[in-house]
CSV table of C-alpha atoms in Angstrom, one decimal:
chain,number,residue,atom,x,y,z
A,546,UNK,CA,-67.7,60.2,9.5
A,547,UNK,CA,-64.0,58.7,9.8
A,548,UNK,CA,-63.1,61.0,12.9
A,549,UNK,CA,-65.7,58.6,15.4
A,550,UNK,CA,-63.5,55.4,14.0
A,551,UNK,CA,-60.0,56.7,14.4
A,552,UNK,CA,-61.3,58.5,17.9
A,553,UNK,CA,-62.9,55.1,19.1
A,554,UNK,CA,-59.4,53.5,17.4
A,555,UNK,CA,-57.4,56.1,19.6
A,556,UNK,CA,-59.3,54.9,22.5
A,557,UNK,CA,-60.6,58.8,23.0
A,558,UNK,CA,-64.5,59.2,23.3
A,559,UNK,CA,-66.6,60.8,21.2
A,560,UNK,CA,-67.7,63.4,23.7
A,561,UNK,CA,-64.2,64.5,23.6
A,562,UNK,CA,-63.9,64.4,19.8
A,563,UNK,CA,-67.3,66.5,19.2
A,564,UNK,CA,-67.5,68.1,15.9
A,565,UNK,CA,-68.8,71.4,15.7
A,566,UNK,CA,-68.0,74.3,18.5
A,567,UNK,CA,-66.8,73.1,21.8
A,568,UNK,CA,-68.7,73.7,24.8
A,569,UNK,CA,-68.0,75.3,28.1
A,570,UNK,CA,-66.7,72.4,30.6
A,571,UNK,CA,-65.9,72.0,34.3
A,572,UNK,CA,-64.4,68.8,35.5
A,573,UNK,CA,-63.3,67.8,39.2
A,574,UNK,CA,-60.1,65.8,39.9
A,575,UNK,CA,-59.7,63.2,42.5
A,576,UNK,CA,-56.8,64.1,44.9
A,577,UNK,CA,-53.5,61.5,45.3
A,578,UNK,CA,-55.7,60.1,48.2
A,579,UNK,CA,-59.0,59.0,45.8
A,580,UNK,CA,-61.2,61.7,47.2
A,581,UNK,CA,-61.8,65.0,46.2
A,582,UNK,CA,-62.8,68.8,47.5
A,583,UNK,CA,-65.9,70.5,45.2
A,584,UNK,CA,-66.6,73.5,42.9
A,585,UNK,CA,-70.1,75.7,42.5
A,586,UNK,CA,-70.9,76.2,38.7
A,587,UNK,CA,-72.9,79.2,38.5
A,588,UNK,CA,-74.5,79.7,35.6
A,589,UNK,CA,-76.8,83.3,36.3
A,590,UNK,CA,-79.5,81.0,36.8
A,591,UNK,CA,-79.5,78.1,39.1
A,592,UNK,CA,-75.8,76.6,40.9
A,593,UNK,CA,-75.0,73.2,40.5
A,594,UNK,CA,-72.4,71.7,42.8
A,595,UNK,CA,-69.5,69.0,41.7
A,596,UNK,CA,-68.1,67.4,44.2
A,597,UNK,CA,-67.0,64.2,43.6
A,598,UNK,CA,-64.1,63.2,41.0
A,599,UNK,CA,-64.7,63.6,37.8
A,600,UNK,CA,-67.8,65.0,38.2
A,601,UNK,CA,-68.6,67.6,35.0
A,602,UNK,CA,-70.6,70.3,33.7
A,603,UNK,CA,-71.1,71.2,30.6
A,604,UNK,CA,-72.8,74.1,28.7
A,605,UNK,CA,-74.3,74.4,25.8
A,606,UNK,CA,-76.3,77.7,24.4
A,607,UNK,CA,-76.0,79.3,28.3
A,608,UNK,CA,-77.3,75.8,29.8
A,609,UNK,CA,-75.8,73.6,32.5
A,610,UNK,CA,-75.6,69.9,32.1
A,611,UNK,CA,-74.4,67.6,33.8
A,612,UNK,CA,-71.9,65.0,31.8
A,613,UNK,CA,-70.1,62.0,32.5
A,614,UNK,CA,-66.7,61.9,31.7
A,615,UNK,CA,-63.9,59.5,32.0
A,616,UNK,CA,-59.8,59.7,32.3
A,617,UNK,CA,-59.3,59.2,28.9
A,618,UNK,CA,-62.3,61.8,27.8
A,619,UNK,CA,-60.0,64.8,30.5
A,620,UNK,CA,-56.9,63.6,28.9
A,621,UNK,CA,-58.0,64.3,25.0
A,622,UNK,CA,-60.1,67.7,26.6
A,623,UNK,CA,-57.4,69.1,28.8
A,624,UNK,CA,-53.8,66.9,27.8
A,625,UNK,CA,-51.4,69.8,27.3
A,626,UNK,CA,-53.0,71.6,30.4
A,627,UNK,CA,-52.4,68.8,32.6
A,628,UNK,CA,-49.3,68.0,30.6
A,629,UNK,CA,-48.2,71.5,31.4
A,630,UNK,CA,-48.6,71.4,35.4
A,631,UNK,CA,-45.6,72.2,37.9
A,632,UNK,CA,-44.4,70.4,40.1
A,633,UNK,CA,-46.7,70.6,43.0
A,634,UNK,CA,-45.1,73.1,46.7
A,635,UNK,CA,-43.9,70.4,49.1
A,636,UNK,CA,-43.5,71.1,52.8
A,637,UNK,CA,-40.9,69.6,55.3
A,638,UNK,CA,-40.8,70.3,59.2
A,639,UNK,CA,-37.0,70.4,60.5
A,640,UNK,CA,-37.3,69.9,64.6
A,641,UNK,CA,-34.8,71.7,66.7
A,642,UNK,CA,-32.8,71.0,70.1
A,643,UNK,CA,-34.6,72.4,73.0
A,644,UNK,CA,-33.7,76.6,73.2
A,645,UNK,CA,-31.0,75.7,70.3
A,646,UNK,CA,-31.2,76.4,66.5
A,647,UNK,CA,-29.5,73.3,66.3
A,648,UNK,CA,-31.4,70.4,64.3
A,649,UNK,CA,-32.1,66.9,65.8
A,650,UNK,CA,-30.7,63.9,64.1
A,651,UNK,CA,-34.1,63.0,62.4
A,652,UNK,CA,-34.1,66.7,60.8
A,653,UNK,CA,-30.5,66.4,59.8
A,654,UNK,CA,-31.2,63.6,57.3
A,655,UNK,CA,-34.6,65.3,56.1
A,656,UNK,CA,-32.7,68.7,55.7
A,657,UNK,CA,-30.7,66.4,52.6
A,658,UNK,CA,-34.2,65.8,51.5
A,659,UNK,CA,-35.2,69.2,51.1
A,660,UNK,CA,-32.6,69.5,48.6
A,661,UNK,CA,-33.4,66.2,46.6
A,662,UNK,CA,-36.8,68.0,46.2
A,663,UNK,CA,-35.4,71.8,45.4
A,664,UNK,CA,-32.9,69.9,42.6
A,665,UNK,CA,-36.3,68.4,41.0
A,666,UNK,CA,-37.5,71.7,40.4
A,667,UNK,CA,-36.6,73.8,37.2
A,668,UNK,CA,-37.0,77.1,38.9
A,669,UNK,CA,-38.0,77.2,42.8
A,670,UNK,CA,-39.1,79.7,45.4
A,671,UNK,CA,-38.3,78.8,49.2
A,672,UNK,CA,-40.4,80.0,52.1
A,673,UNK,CA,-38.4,79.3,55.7
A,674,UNK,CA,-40.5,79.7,58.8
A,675,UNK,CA,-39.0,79.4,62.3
A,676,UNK,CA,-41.9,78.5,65.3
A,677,UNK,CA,-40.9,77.6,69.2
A,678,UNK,CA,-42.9,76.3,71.6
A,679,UNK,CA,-44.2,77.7,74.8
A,680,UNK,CA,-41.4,78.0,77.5
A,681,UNK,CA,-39.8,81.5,77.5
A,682,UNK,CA,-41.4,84.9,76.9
A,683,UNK,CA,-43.1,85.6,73.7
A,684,UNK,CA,-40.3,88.2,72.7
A,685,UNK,CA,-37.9,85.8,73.1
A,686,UNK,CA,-39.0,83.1,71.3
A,687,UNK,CA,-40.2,85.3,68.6
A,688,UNK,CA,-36.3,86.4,68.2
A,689,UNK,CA,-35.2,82.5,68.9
A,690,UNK,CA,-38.0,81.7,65.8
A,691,UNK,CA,-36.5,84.0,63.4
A,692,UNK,CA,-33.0,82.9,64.6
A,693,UNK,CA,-33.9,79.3,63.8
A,694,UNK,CA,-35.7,80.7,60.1
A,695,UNK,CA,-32.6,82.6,59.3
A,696,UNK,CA,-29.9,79.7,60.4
A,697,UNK,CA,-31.8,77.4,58.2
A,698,UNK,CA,-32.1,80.0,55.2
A,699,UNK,CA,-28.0,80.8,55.7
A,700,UNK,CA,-27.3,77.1,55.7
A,701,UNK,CA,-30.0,77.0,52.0
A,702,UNK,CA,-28.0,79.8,51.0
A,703,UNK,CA,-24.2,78.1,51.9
A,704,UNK,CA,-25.5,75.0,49.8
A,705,UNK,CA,-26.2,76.6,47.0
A,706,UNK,CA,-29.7,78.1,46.8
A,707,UNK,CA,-29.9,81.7,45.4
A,708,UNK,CA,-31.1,84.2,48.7
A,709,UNK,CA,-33.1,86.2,45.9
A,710,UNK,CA,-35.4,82.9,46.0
A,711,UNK,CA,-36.2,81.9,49.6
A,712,UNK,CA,-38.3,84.2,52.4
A,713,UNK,CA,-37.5,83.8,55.9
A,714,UNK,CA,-40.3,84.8,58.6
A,715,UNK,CA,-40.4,83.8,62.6
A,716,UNK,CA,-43.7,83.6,64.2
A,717,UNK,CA,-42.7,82.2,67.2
A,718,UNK,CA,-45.4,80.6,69.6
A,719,UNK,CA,-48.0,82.3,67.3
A,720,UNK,CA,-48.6,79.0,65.5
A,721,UNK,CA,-48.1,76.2,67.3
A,722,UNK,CA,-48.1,72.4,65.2
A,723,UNK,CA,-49.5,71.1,68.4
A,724,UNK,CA,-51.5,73.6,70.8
A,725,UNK,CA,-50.4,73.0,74.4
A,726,UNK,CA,-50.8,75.5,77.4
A,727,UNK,CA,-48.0,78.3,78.5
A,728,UNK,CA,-44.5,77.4,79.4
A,729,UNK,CA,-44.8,73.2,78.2
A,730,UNK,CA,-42.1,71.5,76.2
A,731,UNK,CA,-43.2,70.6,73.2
A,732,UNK,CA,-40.3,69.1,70.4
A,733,UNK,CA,-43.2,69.2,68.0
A,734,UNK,CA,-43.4,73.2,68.2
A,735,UNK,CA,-39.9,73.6,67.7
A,736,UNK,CA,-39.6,73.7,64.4
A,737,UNK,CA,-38.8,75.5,61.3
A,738,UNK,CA,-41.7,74.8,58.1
A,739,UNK,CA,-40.2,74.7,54.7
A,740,UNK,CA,-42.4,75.1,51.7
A,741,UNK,CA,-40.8,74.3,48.3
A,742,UNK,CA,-42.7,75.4,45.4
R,1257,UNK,CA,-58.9,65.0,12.4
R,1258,UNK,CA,-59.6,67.6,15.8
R,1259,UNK,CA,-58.3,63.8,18.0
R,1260,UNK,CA,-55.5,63.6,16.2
R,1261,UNK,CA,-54.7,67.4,16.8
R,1262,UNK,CA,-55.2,67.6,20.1
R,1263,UNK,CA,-52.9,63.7,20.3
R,1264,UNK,CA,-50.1,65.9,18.8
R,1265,UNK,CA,-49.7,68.2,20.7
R,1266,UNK,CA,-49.9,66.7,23.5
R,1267,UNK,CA,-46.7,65.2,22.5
R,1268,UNK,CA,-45.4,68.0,22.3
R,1269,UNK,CA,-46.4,69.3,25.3
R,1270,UNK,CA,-45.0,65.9,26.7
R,1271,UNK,CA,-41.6,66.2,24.9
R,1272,UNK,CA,-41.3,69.8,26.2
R,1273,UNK,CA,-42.2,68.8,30.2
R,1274,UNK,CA,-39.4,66.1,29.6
R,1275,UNK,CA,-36.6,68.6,28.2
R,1276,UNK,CA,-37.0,71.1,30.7
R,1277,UNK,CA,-36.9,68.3,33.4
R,1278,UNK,CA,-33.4,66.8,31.8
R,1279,UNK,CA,-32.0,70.8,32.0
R,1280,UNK,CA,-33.2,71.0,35.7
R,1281,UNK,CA,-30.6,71.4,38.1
R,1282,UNK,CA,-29.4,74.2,40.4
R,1283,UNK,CA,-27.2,75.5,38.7
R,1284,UNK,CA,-29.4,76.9,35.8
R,1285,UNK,CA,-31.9,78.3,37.7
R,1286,UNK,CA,-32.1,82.0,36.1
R,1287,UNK,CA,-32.5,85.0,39.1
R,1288,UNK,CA,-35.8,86.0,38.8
R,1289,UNK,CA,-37.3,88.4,36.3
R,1290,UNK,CA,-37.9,91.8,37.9
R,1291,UNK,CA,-42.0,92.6,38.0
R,1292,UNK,CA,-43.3,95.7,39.2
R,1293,UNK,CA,-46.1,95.3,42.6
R,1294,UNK,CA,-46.1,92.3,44.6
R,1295,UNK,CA,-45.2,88.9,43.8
R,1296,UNK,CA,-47.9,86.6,43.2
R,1297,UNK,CA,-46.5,83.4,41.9
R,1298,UNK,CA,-43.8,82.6,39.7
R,1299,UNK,CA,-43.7,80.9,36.0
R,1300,UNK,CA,-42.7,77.2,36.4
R,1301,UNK,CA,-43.4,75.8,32.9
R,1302,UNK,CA,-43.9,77.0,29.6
R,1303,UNK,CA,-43.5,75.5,26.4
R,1304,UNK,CA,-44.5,77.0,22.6
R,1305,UNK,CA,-46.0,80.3,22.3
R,1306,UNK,CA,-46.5,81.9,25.7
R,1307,UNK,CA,-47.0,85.4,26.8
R,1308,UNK,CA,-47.7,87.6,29.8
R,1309,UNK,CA,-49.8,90.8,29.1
R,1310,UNK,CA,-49.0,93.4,31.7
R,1311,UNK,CA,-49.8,96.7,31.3
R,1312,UNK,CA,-50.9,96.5,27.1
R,1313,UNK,CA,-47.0,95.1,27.0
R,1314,UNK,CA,-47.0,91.0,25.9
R,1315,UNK,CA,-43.9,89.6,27.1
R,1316,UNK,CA,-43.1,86.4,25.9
R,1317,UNK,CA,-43.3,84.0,29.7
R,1318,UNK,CA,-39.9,82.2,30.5
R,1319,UNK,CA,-39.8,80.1,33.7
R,1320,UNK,CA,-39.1,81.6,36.7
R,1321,UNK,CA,-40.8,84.7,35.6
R,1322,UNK,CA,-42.7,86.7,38.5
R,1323,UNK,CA,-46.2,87.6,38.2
R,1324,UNK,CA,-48.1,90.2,39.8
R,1325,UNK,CA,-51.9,90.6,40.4
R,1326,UNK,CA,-53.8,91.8,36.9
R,1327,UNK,CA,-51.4,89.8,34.9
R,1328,UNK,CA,-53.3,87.7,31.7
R,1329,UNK,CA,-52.1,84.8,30.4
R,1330,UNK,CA,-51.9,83.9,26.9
R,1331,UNK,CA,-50.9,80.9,24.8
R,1332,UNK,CA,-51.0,80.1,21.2
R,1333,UNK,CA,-51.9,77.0,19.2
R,1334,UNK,CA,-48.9,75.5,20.8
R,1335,UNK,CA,-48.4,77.0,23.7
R,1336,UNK,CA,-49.0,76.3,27.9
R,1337,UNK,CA,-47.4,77.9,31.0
R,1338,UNK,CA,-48.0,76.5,34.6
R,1339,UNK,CA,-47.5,79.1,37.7
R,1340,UNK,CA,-47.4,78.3,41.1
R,1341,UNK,CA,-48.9,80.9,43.0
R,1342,UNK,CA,-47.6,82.2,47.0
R,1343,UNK,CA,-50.4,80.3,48.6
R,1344,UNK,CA,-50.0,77.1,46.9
R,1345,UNK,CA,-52.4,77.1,44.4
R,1346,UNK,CA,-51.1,75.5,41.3
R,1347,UNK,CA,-52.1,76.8,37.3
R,1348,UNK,CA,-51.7,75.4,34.1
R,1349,UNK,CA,-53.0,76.3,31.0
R,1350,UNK,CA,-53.1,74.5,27.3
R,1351,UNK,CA,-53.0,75.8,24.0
R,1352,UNK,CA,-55.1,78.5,22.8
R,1353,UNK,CA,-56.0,79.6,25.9
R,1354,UNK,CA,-56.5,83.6,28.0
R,1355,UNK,CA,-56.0,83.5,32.0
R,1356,UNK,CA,-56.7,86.7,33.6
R,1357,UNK,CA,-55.5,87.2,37.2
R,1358,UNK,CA,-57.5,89.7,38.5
R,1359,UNK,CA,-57.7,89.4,41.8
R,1360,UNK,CA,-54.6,87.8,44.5
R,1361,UNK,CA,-54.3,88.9,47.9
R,1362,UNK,CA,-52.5,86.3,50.7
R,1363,UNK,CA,-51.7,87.0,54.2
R,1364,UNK,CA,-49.8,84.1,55.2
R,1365,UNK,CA,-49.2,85.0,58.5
R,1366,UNK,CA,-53.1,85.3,59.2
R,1367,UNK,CA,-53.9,82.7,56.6
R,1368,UNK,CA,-56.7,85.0,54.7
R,1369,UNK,CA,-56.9,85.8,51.1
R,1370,UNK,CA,-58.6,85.8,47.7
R,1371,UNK,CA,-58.2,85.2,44.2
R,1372,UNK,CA,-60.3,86.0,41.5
R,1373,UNK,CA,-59.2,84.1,37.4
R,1374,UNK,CA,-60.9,84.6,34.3
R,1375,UNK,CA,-60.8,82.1,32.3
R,1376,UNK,CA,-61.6,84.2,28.7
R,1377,UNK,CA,-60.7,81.2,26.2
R,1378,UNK,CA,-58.8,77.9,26.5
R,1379,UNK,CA,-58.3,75.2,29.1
R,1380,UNK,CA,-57.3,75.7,32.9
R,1381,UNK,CA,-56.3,73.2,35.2
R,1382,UNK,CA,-56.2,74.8,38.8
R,1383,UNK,CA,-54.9,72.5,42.1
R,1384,UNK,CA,-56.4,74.7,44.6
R,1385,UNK,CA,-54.3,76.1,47.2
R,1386,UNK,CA,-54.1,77.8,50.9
R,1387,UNK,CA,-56.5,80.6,49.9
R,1388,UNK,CA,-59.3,78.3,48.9
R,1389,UNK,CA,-58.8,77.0,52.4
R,1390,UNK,CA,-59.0,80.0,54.1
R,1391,UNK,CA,-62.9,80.2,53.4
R,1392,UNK,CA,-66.2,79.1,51.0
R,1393,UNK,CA,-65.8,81.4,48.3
R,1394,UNK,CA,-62.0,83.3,48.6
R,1395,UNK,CA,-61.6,81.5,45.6
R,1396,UNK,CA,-63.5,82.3,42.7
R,1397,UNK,CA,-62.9,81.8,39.0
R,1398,UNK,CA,-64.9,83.5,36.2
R,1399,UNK,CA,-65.8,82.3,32.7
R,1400,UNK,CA,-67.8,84.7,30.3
R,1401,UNK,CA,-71.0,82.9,31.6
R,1402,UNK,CA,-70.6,81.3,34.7
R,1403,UNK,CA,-68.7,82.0,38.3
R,1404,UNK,CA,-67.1,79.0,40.2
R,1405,UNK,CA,-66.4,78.8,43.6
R,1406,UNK,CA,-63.8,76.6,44.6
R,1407,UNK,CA,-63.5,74.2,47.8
R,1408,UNK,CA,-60.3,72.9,47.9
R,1409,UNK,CA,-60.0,70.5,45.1
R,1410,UNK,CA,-58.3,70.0,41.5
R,1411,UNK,CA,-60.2,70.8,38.8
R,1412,UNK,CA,-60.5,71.7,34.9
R,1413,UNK,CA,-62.2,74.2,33.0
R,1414,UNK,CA,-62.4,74.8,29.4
R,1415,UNK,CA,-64.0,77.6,27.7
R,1416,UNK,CA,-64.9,76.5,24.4
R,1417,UNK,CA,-66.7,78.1,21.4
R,1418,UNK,CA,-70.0,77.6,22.4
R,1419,UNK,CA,-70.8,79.2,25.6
């Protein structure tokens, strides 16, 4: 009966202490922002939703119940998993000069920033993706999208990335940030999307 | 005396996270390990004893290791690995623990996909990515008794002893 007093000494709860065999459990996470997204726990017989943080399931003998837990109760369950959890991708939109593959000012300074995150990461992957927006033919900006990706990529590449790690792609006014009709200006379209991850 | 376990090694865990973060730096990022079919995701943590099973071969999991679809992953009493995977979605497992990626498929020009995990033993902490955004039930993950669906969210699950 000492493990309840050192667990209520170590500020852990009992529910995360249990003697005997563990059972089956299913906890949502609040996102950064407080909120949260859900998950169905299906169980053969009936599906209970979570969808609010920390929200839980538990089973026991093939049956779902629902639990309450707390931060500290996840931290003693799941500590080396959380512990254990990369560095989450991170994406950054570089802008270009109108029919250039030249960056504007703004982009210049968040191009350094792409680095400051890369050097965080123990091991990285890089995905470049060039976009234009809608003036010019479709073929051409779908070459002047990939030129943007692959200037962007050379210049990773020239600063010290490894090309073995990054993927370059143009989709050029396939995707547009900010949907406008045919043959408008937009600076928001012109853009290359990094994803660091 | 299971608290005080779990305390530990969750130090260790800690003190593992904190050395590879002093080592990181561009310059010792290893090229990445050659894996037969497509690239899924890539091994970004890994402390203790940690394995990839692929094809009946257990490899011991380094970071920056590639993984392919039908990859498990396996720790021991001391072990985790976290992956990121192509669409985003993030994995970590703790000790103890038996990951199977069965399913992965990504378009991310057309932004569809699916994944299927089992989660066979162990703890899983999943940040869901672009493929669970791509529609109510692309992402699934199994447990020997129940079937989650996933809407974009962070969650946990733990397979324990008693299913």
């Amino acid at each position: 009966m000492r493990a309840p007093i050192v667990a209520a000494l170590l500020g852990l709860s009992l529910a995360a202490c249990e003697s005997g065999p563990r059972a089956n459990l299913f906890v949502v996470l609040p996102n950064p922002d407080g909120t949260s997204g859900a998950i169905s726990v299906d169980d053969g017989r009936k599906v209970v939703v979570l969808d609010r943080p920390y929200a839980a399931s538990q089973l026991r003998s093939g049956v779902a119940e629902s639990v309450d837990v707390s931060e500290q109760d996840v931290q003693a369950a799941f500590g080396p998993a959380i512990a254990a959890r990369p560095i989450l991708p991170a994406r950054f939109r570089l802008y270009f000069m109108l029919n250039t593959d030249q960056l504007t000012t703004e982009s210049e300074v968040l191009y350094l920033s792409v680095f400051e995150d890369i050097r965080r990461r123990t091991v990285y992957q890089v995905d470049v993706v060039g976009h234009t927006d809608t003036v010019g033919t479709r073929s051409y900006n779908q070459q002047l999208s990939s030129q943007r990706a692959t200037t962007i990529r050379d210049r990773l590449v020239k600063d010290g990335l490894q090309p073995g790690s990054i993927t370059v792609s143009g989709r050029g006014e396939a995707d547009l940030a900010l949907a406008t009709a045919d043959e408008i200006y937009e600076p928001r379209n012109r853009r290359v999307e990094i994803t660091v991850r | 005396m299971k608290c005080l376990t779990i305390l530990g090694l969750r130090r260790l865990a800690a003190a593992a996270a904190l050395s590879v973060g002093i080592a990181a730096s561009l310059a010792v990022t290893a090229p990445p390990a050659a894996a037969q079919g497509a690239t899924i995701g890539q091994v970004k943590t890994v402390s203790g004893q940690s394995f990839i099973v692929r094809g009946g071969a257990r490899l011991p999991a380094t970071a920056g290791d590639l993984v392919v679809e039908k990859d498990v992953i396996e720790t021991g009493g001391d072990g985790s690995i976290g992956i990121t995977f192509v669409d985003n979605t993030v994995f970590s497992t703790g000790p103890n623990s038996q990951v199977a990626l069965e399913e992965f498929r990504f378009d991310s020009s057309e932004f569809q996909g699916a994944m299927v995990a089992s989660v066979s033993r162990g703890t899983l902490s999943v940040v869901s990515g672009d493929i669970a955004r791509t529609s109510p039930g692309a992402m699934r993950v199994r447990t020997p008794t129940t079937v989650l669906g996933v809407r974009g969210t962070r969650f946990l699950v733990r397979v324990g002893d008693d299913r």
